[in-house]
Short mmCIF file of C-alpha atoms in Angstrom, two decimals:
data_model
loop_
_atom_site.label_atom_id
_atom_site.label_comp_id
_atom_site.label_asym_id
_atom_site.label_seq_id
_atom_site.Cartn_x
_atom_site.Cartn_y
_atom_site.Cartn_z
CA UNK A 558 -45.77 -16.99 11.30
CA UNK A 559 -42.88 -19.15 10.05
CA UNK A 560 -42.67 -19.80 6.32
CA UNK A 561 -42.03 -23.39 5.22
CA UNK A 562 -38.52 -24.14 3.99
CA UNK A 563 -37.76 -24.50 0.27
CA UNK A 564 -36.47 -27.82 -1.08
CA UNK A 565 -33.20 -28.97 0.49
CA UNK A 566 -31.16 -28.12 -2.61
CA UNK A 567 -32.42 -24.49 -2.60
CA UNK A 568 -31.14 -22.34 0.30
CA UNK A 569 -33.83 -20.28 1.97
CA UNK A 570 -33.27 -16.52 1.52
CA UNK A 571 -32.32 -14.71 4.70
CA UNK A 572 -34.25 -11.70 3.40
CA UNK A 573 -37.20 -12.18 1.07
CA UNK A 574 -39.08 -9.01 0.07
CA UNK A 575 -42.11 -9.52 -2.17
CA UNK A 576 -44.00 -6.72 -3.95
CA UNK A 577 -43.39 -4.25 -1.13
CA UNK A 578 -45.12 -0.90 -1.41
CA UNK A 579 -45.07 2.04 1.00
CA UNK A 580 -47.27 5.09 0.44
CA UNK A 581 -47.32 8.38 2.30
CA UNK A 582 -50.58 9.84 1.10
CA UNK A 583 -50.14 10.36 -2.63
CA UNK A 584 -46.37 9.87 -2.46
CA UNK A 585 -45.01 6.40 -3.31
CA UNK A 586 -41.86 5.81 -1.25
CA UNK A 587 -41.37 2.13 -2.14
CA UNK A 588 -42.87 0.91 -5.39
CA UNK A 589 -43.44 -2.88 -5.64
CA UNK A 590 -39.96 -3.84 -4.42
CA UNK A 591 -39.01 -7.53 -4.68
CA UNK A 592 -35.60 -8.70 -3.50
CA UNK A 593 -34.00 -11.89 -2.18
CA UNK A 594 -30.76 -11.94 -0.17
CA UNK A 595 -29.13 -15.31 0.63
CA UNK A 596 -27.65 -16.08 4.07
CA UNK A 597 -24.06 -15.11 4.80
CA UNK A 598 -24.07 -12.03 2.57
CA UNK A 599 -22.94 -8.51 3.35
CA UNK A 600 -25.52 -6.88 1.11
CA UNK A 601 -25.66 -3.17 0.31
CA UNK A 602 -28.67 -0.98 -0.42
CA UNK A 603 -27.75 2.27 -2.14
CA UNK A 604 -29.57 5.13 -3.76
CA UNK A 605 -29.92 8.92 -3.72
CA UNK A 606 -32.04 10.73 -1.16
CA UNK A 607 -35.68 9.81 -1.67
CA UNK A 608 -34.82 6.40 -3.16
CA UNK A 609 -36.88 4.55 -0.53
CA UNK A 610 -34.05 3.13 1.57
CA UNK A 611 -35.27 4.35 4.96
CA UNK A 612 -38.86 3.27 4.35
CA UNK A 613 -37.67 -0.19 3.31
CA UNK A 614 -35.61 -0.51 6.48
CA UNK A 615 -38.46 0.68 8.69
CA UNK A 616 -40.68 -2.10 7.32
CA UNK A 617 -37.95 -4.74 7.69
CA UNK A 618 -37.37 -3.76 11.32
CA UNK A 619 -41.11 -3.82 12.22
CA UNK A 620 -41.19 -0.05 12.82
CA UNK A 621 -43.95 0.55 10.27
CA UNK A 622 -46.52 -1.34 8.23
CA UNK A 623 -46.35 -1.16 4.45
CA UNK A 624 -49.26 -0.40 2.19
CA UNK A 625 -48.99 -3.99 0.98
CA UNK A 626 -46.43 -6.68 0.30
CA UNK A 627 -44.59 -9.38 2.21
CA UNK A 628 -41.30 -9.44 4.12
CA UNK A 629 -39.78 -12.73 5.27
CA UNK A 630 -36.66 -12.66 7.48
CA UNK A 631 -34.97 -16.02 8.08
CA UNK A 632 -38.32 -17.74 7.45
CA UNK A 633 -40.35 -15.44 9.71
CA UNK A 634 -43.16 -13.32 8.28
CA UNK A 635 -42.43 -9.84 9.63
CA UNK A 636 -45.97 -8.58 9.18
CA UNK A 637 -47.70 -11.64 10.67
CA UNK A 638 -45.35 -12.40 13.60
CA UNK A 639 -43.71 -9.20 14.83
CA UNK A 640 -42.35 -10.66 18.07
CA UNK A 641 -40.59 -13.55 16.34
CA UNK A 642 -39.26 -11.18 13.69
CA UNK A 643 -37.74 -8.95 16.36
CA UNK A 644 -35.85 -11.92 17.76
CA UNK A 645 -34.45 -12.63 14.30
CA UNK A 646 -33.42 -9.09 13.36
CA UNK A 647 -30.87 -6.68 14.81
CA UNK A 648 -31.23 -3.01 13.85
CA UNK A 649 -28.58 -0.31 14.05
CA UNK A 650 -29.96 3.08 13.01
CA UNK A 651 -27.81 5.93 11.80
CA UNK A 652 -26.46 8.02 14.69
CA UNK A 653 -27.92 5.72 17.35
CA UNK A 654 -27.80 7.46 20.75
CA UNK A 655 -25.98 6.04 23.78
CA UNK A 656 -26.58 7.19 27.38
CA UNK A 657 -23.71 9.39 28.47
CA UNK A 658 -24.16 8.56 32.16
CA UNK A 659 -23.40 4.84 31.70
CA UNK A 660 -20.12 3.10 31.11
CA UNK A 661 -19.84 0.94 28.00
CA UNK A 662 -20.04 -2.30 29.99
CA UNK A 663 -23.09 -1.07 31.91
CA UNK A 664 -24.80 0.00 28.70
CA UNK A 665 -24.31 -3.42 27.10
CA UNK A 666 -25.30 -5.33 30.25
CA UNK A 667 -28.50 -3.28 30.47
CA UNK A 668 -29.48 -4.34 26.94
CA UNK A 669 -28.46 -7.94 27.60
CA UNK A 670 -30.90 -7.90 30.52
CA UNK A 671 -33.60 -6.29 28.38
CA UNK A 672 -33.16 -9.06 25.81
CA UNK A 673 -33.57 -11.63 28.61
CA UNK A 674 -30.26 -13.34 27.90
CA UNK A 675 -30.20 -15.81 30.78
CA UNK A 676 -28.57 -15.33 34.18
CA UNK A 677 -26.26 -12.48 35.12
CA UNK A 678 -23.09 -14.54 34.43
CA UNK A 679 -24.49 -15.60 31.06
CA UNK A 680 -25.34 -12.01 30.16
CA UNK A 681 -21.88 -10.80 31.12
CA UNK A 682 -20.28 -13.58 29.09
CA UNK A 683 -22.32 -12.58 26.06
CA UNK A 684 -21.38 -8.92 26.52
CA UNK A 685 -17.69 -9.88 26.51
CA UNK A 686 -18.18 -11.95 23.35
CA UNK A 687 -19.83 -9.05 21.51
CA UNK A 688 -17.23 -6.54 22.67
CA UNK A 689 -14.49 -8.83 21.39
CA UNK A 690 -16.33 -9.27 18.08
CA UNK A 691 -16.16 -5.54 17.32
CA UNK A 692 -12.88 -4.81 19.14
CA UNK A 693 -14.15 -2.59 21.97
CA UNK A 694 -13.07 -4.71 24.95
CA UNK A 695 -10.68 -1.99 26.09
CA UNK A 696 -13.62 0.47 26.33
CA UNK A 697 -15.59 -1.47 28.96
CA UNK A 698 -14.94 1.04 31.78
CA UNK A 699 -15.12 4.12 29.59
CA UNK A 700 -18.11 6.48 29.93
CA UNK A 701 -20.32 6.47 26.85
CA UNK A 702 -20.19 10.28 26.69
CA UNK A 703 -16.42 10.05 26.18
CA UNK A 704 -16.61 7.82 23.10
CA UNK A 705 -15.52 9.01 19.68
CA UNK A 706 -17.88 8.65 16.72
CA UNK A 707 -16.15 5.47 15.55
CA UNK A 708 -16.12 3.98 19.06
CA UNK A 709 -19.82 4.77 19.49
CA UNK A 710 -20.67 3.03 16.21
CA UNK A 711 -18.82 -0.11 17.25
CA UNK A 712 -20.38 -0.12 20.73
CA UNK A 713 -23.85 0.18 19.20
CA UNK A 714 -22.98 -2.65 16.83
CA UNK A 715 -21.96 -4.76 19.84
CA UNK A 716 -25.36 -4.00 21.38
CA UNK A 717 -27.07 -4.99 18.13
CA UNK A 718 -25.33 -8.38 18.20
CA UNK A 719 -26.27 -9.33 21.78
CA UNK A 720 -29.30 -11.48 21.00
CA UNK A 721 -27.54 -13.26 18.10
CA UNK A 722 -29.74 -11.93 15.28
CA UNK A 723 -29.67 -13.85 12.01
CA UNK A 724 -30.33 -10.68 10.01
CA UNK A 725 -28.63 -7.36 10.76
CA UNK A 726 -30.08 -4.14 9.36
CA UNK A 727 -27.49 -1.34 9.47
CA UNK A 728 -28.41 2.18 8.38
CA UNK A 729 -25.33 4.19 7.32
CA UNK A 730 -23.05 2.30 9.74
CA UNK A 731 -19.83 3.91 8.47
CA UNK A 732 -21.17 7.47 8.36
CA UNK A 733 -18.57 9.86 9.72
CA UNK A 734 -15.97 7.18 10.46
CA UNK A 735 -12.29 7.67 9.72
CA UNK A 736 -10.51 5.16 7.42
CA UNK A 737 -9.18 3.07 10.32
CA UNK A 738 -12.62 2.82 11.95
CA UNK A 739 -14.18 1.88 8.58
CA UNK A 740 -11.62 -0.88 8.18
CA UNK A 741 -12.41 -2.24 11.65
CA UNK A 742 -16.14 -2.14 10.92
CA UNK A 743 -15.67 -3.84 7.55
CA UNK A 744 -13.66 -6.64 9.12
CA UNK A 745 -16.26 -7.12 11.88
CA UNK A 746 -19.10 -7.39 9.34
CA UNK A 747 -17.20 -9.92 7.24
CA UNK A 748 -16.55 -12.05 10.33
CA UNK A 749 -20.27 -11.97 11.13
CA UNK A 750 -21.19 -13.04 7.59
CA UNK A 751 -18.85 -16.01 7.89
CA UNK A 752 -20.96 -17.26 10.82
CA UNK A 753 -23.99 -17.39 8.49
CA UNK A 754 -25.56 -14.11 9.59
CA UNK A 755 -26.79 -11.76 6.87
CA UNK A 756 -25.87 -8.08 6.98
CA UNK A 757 -28.05 -5.59 5.08
CA UNK A 758 -26.41 -2.15 4.87
CA UNK A 759 -27.85 1.11 3.63
CA UNK A 760 -25.60 3.90 2.43
CA UNK A 761 -25.57 6.77 -0.03
CA UNK A 762 -21.80 6.34 -0.50
CA UNK A 763 -21.25 3.69 -3.15
CA UNK A 764 -17.49 3.44 -2.66
CA UNK A 765 -18.16 2.62 1.00
CA UNK A 766 -20.43 -0.27 0.03
CA UNK A 767 -18.02 -1.50 -2.63
CA UNK A 768 -15.44 -1.97 0.13
CA UNK A 769 -17.79 -3.75 2.54
CA UNK A 770 -20.29 -5.74 0.52
CA UNK A 771 -20.32 -9.03 -1.34
CA UNK A 772 -23.38 -7.89 -3.32
CA UNK A 773 -25.59 -4.82 -3.52
CA UNK A 774 -28.64 -3.26 -5.09
CA UNK A 775 -29.46 0.21 -6.34
CA UNK A 776 -32.83 1.90 -5.69
CA UNK A 777 -34.22 5.08 -7.17
CA UNK A 778 -37.63 6.63 -6.56
CA UNK A 779 -38.81 3.55 -4.72
CA UNK A 780 -37.91 1.13 -7.48
CA UNK A 781 -35.16 -1.45 -7.72
CA UNK A 782 -32.85 -0.57 -10.61
CA UNK A 783 -30.21 -3.30 -10.28
CA UNK A 784 -29.11 -6.08 -7.95
CA UNK A 785 -26.17 -8.48 -7.80
CA UNK A 786 -22.41 -8.36 -7.67
CA UNK A 787 -20.55 -5.15 -8.40
CA UNK A 788 -20.02 -6.10 -12.04
CA UNK A 789 -23.60 -7.35 -12.45
CA UNK A 790 -24.91 -4.01 -11.20
CA UNK A 791 -22.73 -2.20 -13.72
CA UNK A 792 -24.11 -4.37 -16.52
CA UNK A 793 -27.74 -3.94 -15.44
CA UNK A 794 -27.37 -0.16 -15.27
CA UNK A 795 -25.79 -0.16 -18.71
CA UNK A 796 -22.65 1.39 -17.28
CA UNK A 797 -19.94 -0.65 -19.02
CA UNK A 798 -18.07 2.35 -20.39
CA UNK A 799 -14.41 2.62 -19.44
CA UNK A 800 -11.43 4.82 -20.17
CA UNK A 801 -8.46 3.00 -21.71
CA UNK A 802 -4.86 4.16 -21.81
CA UNK A 803 -2.60 2.49 -24.37
CA UNK A 804 1.09 3.20 -23.75
CA UNK A 805 3.15 2.68 -26.91
CA UNK A 806 6.85 2.68 -27.64
CA UNK A 807 6.44 4.44 -31.03
CA UNK A 808 3.97 5.32 -33.88
CA UNK A 809 1.57 7.05 -31.52
CA UNK A 810 -0.12 9.08 -34.25
CA UNK A 811 -0.68 6.01 -36.42
CA UNK A 812 -2.06 4.02 -33.48
CA UNK A 813 -4.43 6.86 -32.65
CA UNK A 814 -5.66 6.96 -36.25
CA UNK A 815 -6.21 3.17 -36.26
CA UNK A 816 -8.07 3.27 -32.95
CA UNK A 817 -10.26 6.20 -33.98
CA UNK A 818 -11.72 4.05 -36.77
CA UNK A 819 -13.04 1.48 -34.28
CA UNK A 820 -16.82 1.87 -33.62
CA UNK A 821 -16.64 1.51 -29.83
CA UNK A 822 -13.85 4.09 -29.43
CA UNK A 823 -14.61 7.75 -28.75
CA UNK A 824 -13.10 10.92 -27.26
CA UNK A 825 -9.59 9.87 -28.25
CA UNK A 826 -6.54 12.00 -27.45
CA UNK A 827 -2.75 11.64 -27.42
CA UNK A 828 -0.85 12.40 -24.22
CA UNK A 829 2.86 12.00 -24.87
CA UNK A 830 3.54 8.30 -25.43
CA UNK A 831 -0.02 7.37 -24.46
CA UNK A 832 -3.25 7.18 -26.43
CA UNK A 833 -6.26 7.73 -24.13
CA UNK A 834 -9.81 7.00 -25.25
CA UNK A 835 -13.29 6.09 -24.09
CA UNK A 836 -14.52 2.60 -24.89
CA UNK A 837 -18.12 1.32 -24.92
CA UNK A 838 -17.57 -2.23 -26.11
CA UNK A 839 -17.71 -5.58 -24.37
CA UNK A 840 -14.80 -7.32 -22.67
CA UNK A 841 -14.36 -9.54 -25.74
CA UNK A 842 -14.29 -6.49 -28.00
CA UNK A 843 -11.69 -4.88 -25.74
CA UNK A 844 -9.53 -8.01 -26.00
CA UNK A 845 -9.95 -7.94 -29.80
CA UNK A 846 -8.86 -4.29 -29.80
CA UNK A 847 -5.66 -5.08 -27.92
CA UNK A 848 -4.91 -8.05 -30.18
CA UNK A 849 -5.51 -5.84 -33.21
CA UNK A 850 -2.97 -3.28 -32.06
CA UNK A 851 -0.35 -5.98 -31.68
CA UNK A 852 -1.27 -7.56 -35.02
CA UNK A 853 -0.85 -4.19 -36.74
CA UNK A 854 2.70 -4.00 -35.39
CA UNK A 855 2.17 -1.38 -32.67
CA UNK A 856 4.52 -1.99 -29.73
CA UNK A 857 2.37 -1.86 -26.58
CA UNK A 858 4.12 -1.21 -23.28
CA UNK A 859 0.89 -1.16 -21.25
CA UNK A 860 -2.88 -1.33 -21.82
CA UNK A 861 -4.84 -0.08 -18.81
CA UNK A 862 -8.53 0.51 -18.15
CA UNK A 863 -10.43 2.63 -15.64
CA UNK A 864 -14.13 1.93 -15.23
CA UNK A 865 -16.68 4.39 -13.93
CA UNK A 866 -16.58 4.53 -10.15
CA UNK A 867 -19.64 3.74 -8.10
CA UNK A 868 -19.83 7.42 -7.27
CA UNK A 869 -20.12 8.13 -11.01
CA UNK A 870 -22.97 5.63 -11.28
CA UNK A 871 -24.87 7.17 -8.38
CA UNK A 872 -24.39 10.65 -9.85
CA UNK A 873 -25.91 9.40 -13.10
CA UNK A 874 -28.91 7.99 -11.21
CA UNK A 875 -29.39 11.26 -9.31
CA UNK A 876 -29.07 13.34 -12.49
CA UNK A 877 -31.69 11.18 -14.21
CA UNK A 878 -34.01 12.18 -11.34
CA UNK A 879 -33.54 15.85 -12.11
CA UNK A 880 -34.02 15.40 -15.86
CA UNK A 881 -37.29 13.50 -15.38
CA UNK A 882 -38.67 15.86 -12.69
#
């Protein structure tokens, strides 16, 4: 079933999840999840173990039916028209196996045939295109059993691209990759997004997603906690705290005393010529703080901030699980 397009001025979401619920007996894996992802995004899905990521992906890729809800991929209703949905979506599971007794080129040509991609010359041309897209052309004659972890991931991604899916679902695609392989994968995904394809990535490593994604969402216990850009997710999770280091030329003790009286400042300490403190205010309040230091005659050499890392945010989410258990 194909869903009618929205008005011309409103782009149709590439991924449209509505009130999705997945139950395993009495256990709720996905709890009324609603999410829209526009085309051309590299969109991340992150959360601790048990957040509902795998169940969400299994529904999106037609591998299981939900308890209820709707999933629309590029205008196709996944639950009403499975065959059309499978032509729209490309799925790369974590640790996808490759047959060791085939060469890389043979492996990709086999899948091109399975997808029914035209004549033999057309299939081979498409295989070459996909190998070039993920930079594995030099591996064509290499046996699959000889591939490194990073090479295997890129070959499987090439296979996932063969039928030109408009939505790619990638489960932990950078798991176990070295920094160079992660960079190559990141660049390949960004090139795909520029063609209008939408990439939906699951990972439990937030820093990994921060490098790869244009937007992301955070799930916990089956529920959506936050969605948007990196900074929007921080705001929605209430994680705007930062550590600020003010480097001064003189009057460090006086500056520390002045700062300590500010309501958003806490855990202040002096480290040589620097005053280091936690800050829970807004960006405007931070700017006011810096202006106030200058107005009071303190000579600032530098004013630097460090926000909570994504790993810190995920740790907070996981710890809230334990506290509420």
